[in-house]
């Protein structure tokens, strides 16, 4: 089937956003209007010619997504273990075709294949609770930032979400240096995808994730902590609340977890020593 014949994919599948017409209802009146909406397309991740999983994502920075996903899901140890990454248009959407070693492919074959993941699924290819709840190795303790750096990075992330600023639909993730300057920003309809893209971009560029911190526009779920810790991230900041499991994961992995980071306020749920306030006060 040709791409243009597919009723759900169509011609716009390779663009991150599309203008769509709609009818606005207000009271008893109706008007014809249009707005930019974010695209959501199936992206098949294929290793050594064998489909592994399909994620629903935004069709941008897919090489970063492939590398980040492969590392954070424990498929490969690092970006250099992916011998080839090709983004290929397919009749059903987009395929990212990767080549890994025979050893990695054999290990991958022991996990479930051909799964369909909902938008930004963080549990791809796992069969047991033990697989899902794998605690990463404990991260280091070399990062220290000021609260101002945290506020700065979170504020900059919102302003640099080009797709979301048009559509108000997609998640964002960013990596900042300790002074709060954002060096990498990625977007996707899936929050896990956005984070994987950032971590993939770091890995592809040969930059250590531990040299800075990550901010995300989504809630802090345990999968987000898990992925960040897999790459050595010492501080994860989110604009929404964390789950209890996310806090336990972060505590076990020595990750500083900050949430509800909005404006100049935020809650640090574990390992607050990496964020050095200029002053503190006791609550009585």
Short mmCIF file of C-alpha atoms in Angstrom, two decimals:
data_model
loop_
_atom_site.label_atom_id
_atom_site.label_comp_id
_atom_site.label_asym_id
_atom_site.label_seq_id
_atom_site.Cartn_x
_atom_site.Cartn_y
_atom_site.Cartn_z
CA UNK A 1 0.00 0.00 0.00
CA UNK A 2 1.38 3.40 -0.92
CA UNK A 3 1.75 6.06 1.75
CA UNK A 4 -0.93 8.21 0.10
CA UNK A 5 -3.42 5.31 0.19
CA UNK A 6 -3.36 4.82 3.95
CA UNK A 7 -6.42 6.47 5.52
CA UNK A 8 -4.74 7.12 8.88
CA UNK A 9 -1.25 8.14 7.80
CA UNK A 10 -1.56 10.22 4.64
CA UNK A 11 0.76 12.81 3.23
CA UNK A 12 1.42 14.75 6.42
CA UNK A 13 3.07 11.95 8.37
CA UNK A 14 6.61 13.27 7.92
CA UNK A 15 5.83 16.73 9.29
CA UNK A 16 5.77 17.52 13.03
CA UNK A 17 2.66 19.70 12.76
CA UNK A 18 -0.15 20.44 10.36
CA UNK A 19 -2.79 23.14 9.99
CA UNK A 20 -6.30 21.74 10.35
CA UNK A 21 -9.72 23.28 9.82
CA UNK A 22 -12.38 23.00 12.49
CA UNK A 23 -15.73 24.42 13.47
CA UNK A 24 -15.81 26.47 16.66
CA UNK A 25 -19.07 26.27 18.57
CA UNK A 26 -19.93 29.14 20.87
CA UNK A 27 -23.44 29.28 22.25
CA UNK A 28 -25.80 28.88 19.29
CA UNK A 29 -23.23 30.11 16.76
CA UNK A 30 -20.65 28.28 14.68
CA UNK A 31 -17.61 29.66 12.87
CA UNK A 32 -15.04 28.05 10.59
CA UNK A 33 -11.49 28.37 11.87
CA UNK A 34 -8.12 26.62 11.66
CA UNK A 35 -5.21 25.89 13.96
CA UNK A 36 -1.89 24.05 14.02
CA UNK A 37 -2.06 20.54 15.47
CA UNK A 38 0.80 18.19 16.35
CA UNK A 39 1.24 15.07 14.24
CA UNK A 40 1.42 11.62 15.82
CA UNK A 41 2.82 8.83 13.66
CA UNK A 42 3.81 5.20 14.14
CA UNK A 43 7.59 4.79 14.38
CA UNK A 44 8.82 1.20 14.14
CA UNK A 45 12.16 0.47 15.80
CA UNK A 46 13.82 -2.37 13.90
CA UNK A 47 17.00 -4.17 15.01
CA UNK A 48 18.96 -6.31 12.55
CA UNK A 49 15.93 -6.48 10.27
CA UNK A 50 13.55 -7.66 13.02
CA UNK A 51 10.80 -5.32 14.29
CA UNK A 52 11.01 -4.78 18.03
CA UNK A 53 8.40 -2.19 18.97
CA UNK A 54 6.23 0.54 17.48
CA UNK A 55 6.06 3.83 19.36
CA UNK A 56 3.68 6.63 18.53
CA UNK A 57 5.74 9.77 18.24
CA UNK A 58 6.52 13.08 16.61
CA UNK A 59 8.48 12.64 13.34
CA UNK A 60 11.50 14.75 14.30
CA UNK A 61 14.97 13.85 15.63
CA UNK A 62 14.29 10.15 15.14
CA UNK A 63 17.98 9.24 15.14
CA UNK A 64 18.19 10.73 18.64
CA UNK A 65 15.08 8.79 19.64
CA UNK A 66 16.58 5.53 18.35
CA UNK A 67 19.86 5.97 20.22
CA UNK A 68 18.23 7.19 23.41
CA UNK A 69 15.66 4.39 23.42
CA UNK A 70 18.30 1.75 22.74
CA UNK A 71 20.48 2.94 25.62
CA UNK A 72 17.77 3.65 28.19
CA UNK A 73 16.02 0.33 27.51
CA UNK A 74 19.30 -1.57 27.98
CA UNK A 75 19.40 -2.86 24.41
CA UNK A 76 22.94 -1.51 23.92
CA UNK A 77 25.46 -0.09 26.35
CA UNK A 78 26.21 3.06 24.38
CA UNK A 79 25.72 4.92 21.12
CA UNK A 80 28.80 3.31 19.57
CA UNK A 81 27.14 -0.11 19.86
CA UNK A 82 24.63 0.94 17.22
CA UNK A 83 26.54 0.22 14.03
CA UNK A 84 23.93 1.79 11.75
CA UNK A 85 20.83 3.96 12.19
CA UNK A 86 18.67 4.67 9.15
CA UNK A 87 15.32 6.48 9.11
CA UNK A 88 13.18 5.03 6.31
CA UNK A 89 9.71 5.98 5.14
CA UNK A 90 7.34 3.04 5.07
CA UNK A 91 3.77 2.54 3.96
CA UNK A 92 2.62 2.28 7.56
CA UNK A 93 4.61 5.23 8.89
CA UNK A 94 8.34 5.43 9.58
CA UNK A 95 10.90 2.74 10.30
CA UNK A 96 14.16 3.35 12.14
CA UNK A 97 16.40 0.52 11.07
CA UNK A 98 19.36 -0.24 13.33
CA UNK A 99 22.22 -2.71 13.24
CA UNK A 100 23.58 -4.16 16.48
CA UNK A 101 26.03 -6.93 17.31
CA UNK A 102 25.01 -10.56 17.26
CA UNK A 103 25.29 -10.65 21.06
CA UNK A 104 22.97 -7.67 21.51
CA UNK A 105 20.56 -9.09 18.96
CA UNK A 106 20.46 -12.43 20.77
CA UNK A 107 19.72 -10.75 24.08
CA UNK A 108 17.08 -8.65 22.40
CA UNK A 109 15.47 -11.77 20.99
CA UNK A 110 14.81 -13.01 24.50
CA UNK A 111 12.44 -10.12 25.10
CA UNK A 112 8.99 -9.66 23.63
CA UNK A 113 8.95 -8.40 20.04
CA UNK A 114 6.39 -6.79 17.79
CA UNK A 115 4.75 -4.86 20.62
CA UNK A 116 2.65 -1.81 19.89
CA UNK A 117 3.32 0.98 22.34
CA UNK A 118 0.91 3.76 23.08
CA UNK A 119 2.20 7.31 22.92
CA UNK A 120 5.58 7.47 24.63
CA UNK A 121 5.30 4.08 26.32
CA UNK A 122 8.04 3.47 28.86
CA UNK A 123 7.56 -0.28 29.15
CA UNK A 124 8.55 -1.51 25.71
CA UNK A 125 9.55 -5.13 25.24
CA UNK A 126 9.35 -6.24 28.85
CA UNK A 127 7.67 -9.44 29.93
CA UNK A 128 8.05 -9.52 33.71
CA UNK A 129 7.64 -7.12 36.59
CA UNK A 130 11.31 -7.62 37.34
CA UNK A 131 12.21 -6.37 33.88
CA UNK A 132 9.97 -3.34 34.26
CA UNK A 133 11.23 -2.43 37.72
CA UNK A 134 14.94 -2.75 37.07
CA UNK A 135 16.80 -0.27 39.26
CA UNK A 136 19.71 1.36 37.42
CA UNK A 137 23.17 1.58 38.83
CA UNK A 138 23.66 4.36 41.37
CA UNK A 139 24.67 7.62 39.68
CA UNK A 140 27.59 9.75 40.78
CA UNK A 141 27.59 12.83 43.00
CA UNK A 142 29.48 15.47 41.07
CA UNK A 143 26.70 17.91 40.14
CA UNK A 144 25.78 21.02 42.09
CA UNK A 145 23.37 23.70 40.88
CA UNK A 146 21.71 26.75 42.34
CA UNK A 147 17.93 27.16 42.50
CA UNK A 148 18.29 30.03 40.02
CA UNK A 149 19.83 27.64 37.49
CA UNK A 150 16.84 25.34 37.92
CA UNK A 151 14.32 28.14 37.40
CA UNK A 152 16.27 29.39 34.39
CA UNK A 153 16.35 26.03 32.62
CA UNK A 154 12.65 25.36 33.20
CA UNK A 155 11.72 28.80 31.92
CA UNK A 156 13.91 28.49 28.82
CA UNK A 157 12.47 25.07 28.01
CA UNK A 158 8.97 26.45 27.69
CA UNK A 159 10.09 29.21 25.36
CA UNK A 160 12.07 26.89 23.11
CA UNK A 161 9.30 24.38 22.45
CA UNK A 162 8.64 25.42 18.88
CA UNK A 163 6.13 22.66 18.11
CA UNK A 164 4.25 23.00 21.39
CA UNK A 165 4.10 26.77 21.05
CA UNK A 166 2.13 26.18 17.85
CA UNK A 167 0.04 23.24 18.98
CA UNK A 168 -0.12 23.16 22.82
CA UNK A 169 0.05 19.37 22.50
CA UNK A 170 3.57 17.98 22.79
CA UNK A 171 5.94 17.34 25.67
CA UNK A 172 9.38 18.82 25.92
CA UNK A 173 12.65 17.72 27.47
CA UNK A 174 15.90 19.58 27.76
CA UNK A 175 19.45 19.17 29.01
CA UNK A 176 21.09 22.11 30.76
CA UNK A 177 24.57 22.86 32.02
CA UNK A 178 24.93 23.50 35.78
CA UNK A 179 24.42 27.23 35.23
CA UNK A 180 20.97 26.59 33.75
CA UNK A 181 21.77 27.16 30.06
CA UNK A 182 19.80 24.78 27.85
CA UNK A 183 21.99 23.16 25.22
CA UNK A 184 19.60 20.48 23.93
CA UNK A 185 15.81 20.63 23.57
CA UNK A 186 13.65 17.94 22.02
CA UNK A 187 9.87 17.57 21.65
CA UNK A 188 7.47 14.70 21.12
CA UNK A 189 3.86 13.74 21.71
CA UNK A 190 5.27 11.09 24.04
CA UNK A 191 7.04 12.24 27.19
CA UNK A 192 9.33 9.21 27.18
CA UNK A 193 10.16 9.84 23.54
CA UNK A 194 11.13 13.45 24.25
CA UNK A 195 13.47 12.31 27.03
CA UNK A 196 14.94 9.54 24.88
CA UNK A 197 15.63 12.10 22.15
CA UNK A 198 17.57 14.32 24.54
CA UNK A 199 19.58 11.42 25.95
CA UNK A 200 20.17 10.12 22.44
CA UNK A 201 21.41 13.51 21.27
CA UNK A 202 23.86 13.60 24.17
CA UNK A 203 25.11 10.10 23.41
CA UNK A 204 25.49 10.82 19.70
CA UNK A 205 27.43 13.98 20.50
CA UNK A 206 29.73 12.19 22.93
CA UNK A 207 28.66 14.40 25.81
CA UNK A 208 28.22 13.03 29.31
CA UNK A 209 24.69 13.44 30.62
CA UNK A 210 26.13 13.77 34.12
CA UNK A 211 27.75 17.10 33.17
CA UNK A 212 24.34 18.80 33.50
CA UNK A 213 20.73 18.10 34.39
CA UNK A 214 17.45 17.29 32.68
CA UNK A 215 14.18 19.22 32.78
CA UNK A 216 10.89 17.86 31.43
CA UNK A 217 7.44 19.33 30.92
CA UNK A 218 5.65 16.16 32.02
CA UNK A 219 5.02 14.41 35.30
CA UNK A 220 7.91 12.56 36.89
CA UNK A 221 7.04 8.89 36.53
CA UNK A 222 9.38 6.09 37.53
CA UNK A 223 10.16 5.31 33.89
CA UNK A 224 11.47 8.85 33.42
CA UNK A 225 13.73 8.45 36.46
CA UNK A 226 14.82 5.04 35.23
CA UNK A 227 15.77 6.31 31.77
CA UNK A 228 17.62 9.33 33.16
CA UNK A 229 19.57 7.23 35.66
CA UNK A 230 20.54 4.72 32.97
CA UNK A 231 22.50 7.54 31.34
CA UNK A 232 24.01 8.90 34.55
CA UNK A 233 21.74 11.93 34.98
CA UNK A 234 22.07 13.16 38.57
CA UNK A 235 19.18 15.66 38.59
CA UNK A 236 15.76 15.35 36.98
CA UNK A 237 13.34 18.27 37.25
CA UNK A 238 9.69 18.10 36.18
CA UNK A 239 6.89 20.64 36.09
CA UNK A 240 4.34 18.17 37.47
CA UNK A 241 4.20 15.95 40.54
CA UNK A 242 6.12 12.67 40.87
CA UNK A 243 4.65 9.29 41.68
CA UNK A 244 5.61 7.45 44.84
CA UNK A 245 7.45 4.84 42.79
CA UNK A 246 9.40 7.57 40.98
CA UNK A 247 10.58 8.93 44.32
CA UNK A 248 11.65 5.47 45.51
CA UNK A 249 13.50 4.85 42.24
CA UNK A 250 15.26 8.21 42.42
CA UNK A 251 16.21 7.62 46.05
CA UNK A 252 17.65 4.18 45.25
CA UNK A 253 19.58 5.44 42.22
CA UNK A 254 20.95 8.56 44.01
CA UNK A 255 19.06 10.85 41.59
CA UNK A 256 17.92 14.25 42.81
CA UNK A 257 14.22 14.49 41.90
CA UNK A 258 12.63 17.92 41.75
CA UNK A 259 9.00 18.37 40.77
CA UNK A 260 6.37 21.07 40.49
CA UNK A 261 9.16 23.29 39.17
CA UNK A 262 7.23 26.37 38.11
CA UNK A 263 8.34 29.97 38.19
CA UNK A 264 10.72 30.17 41.11
CA UNK A 265 9.41 27.30 43.21
CA UNK A 266 9.74 23.54 43.28
CA UNK A 267 9.74 20.51 45.57
CA UNK A 268 12.86 18.36 45.96
CA UNK A 269 11.80 14.87 46.98
CA UNK A 270 15.16 13.19 47.45
CA UNK A 271 18.90 13.93 47.47
CA UNK A 272 18.51 17.72 47.81
CA UNK A 273 22.25 18.16 48.41
CA UNK A 274 22.85 18.87 44.71
CA UNK A 275 20.74 22.04 44.82
CA UNK A 276 22.40 24.68 46.97
CA UNK A 277 20.05 27.47 48.11
CA UNK A 278 21.56 30.79 49.08
CA UNK A 279 19.56 30.72 52.29
CA UNK A 280 17.17 28.44 54.11
CA UNK A 281 14.55 28.74 56.82
CA UNK A 282 13.05 26.32 59.27
CA UNK A 283 9.36 25.52 59.26
CA UNK A 284 7.83 25.66 62.72
#
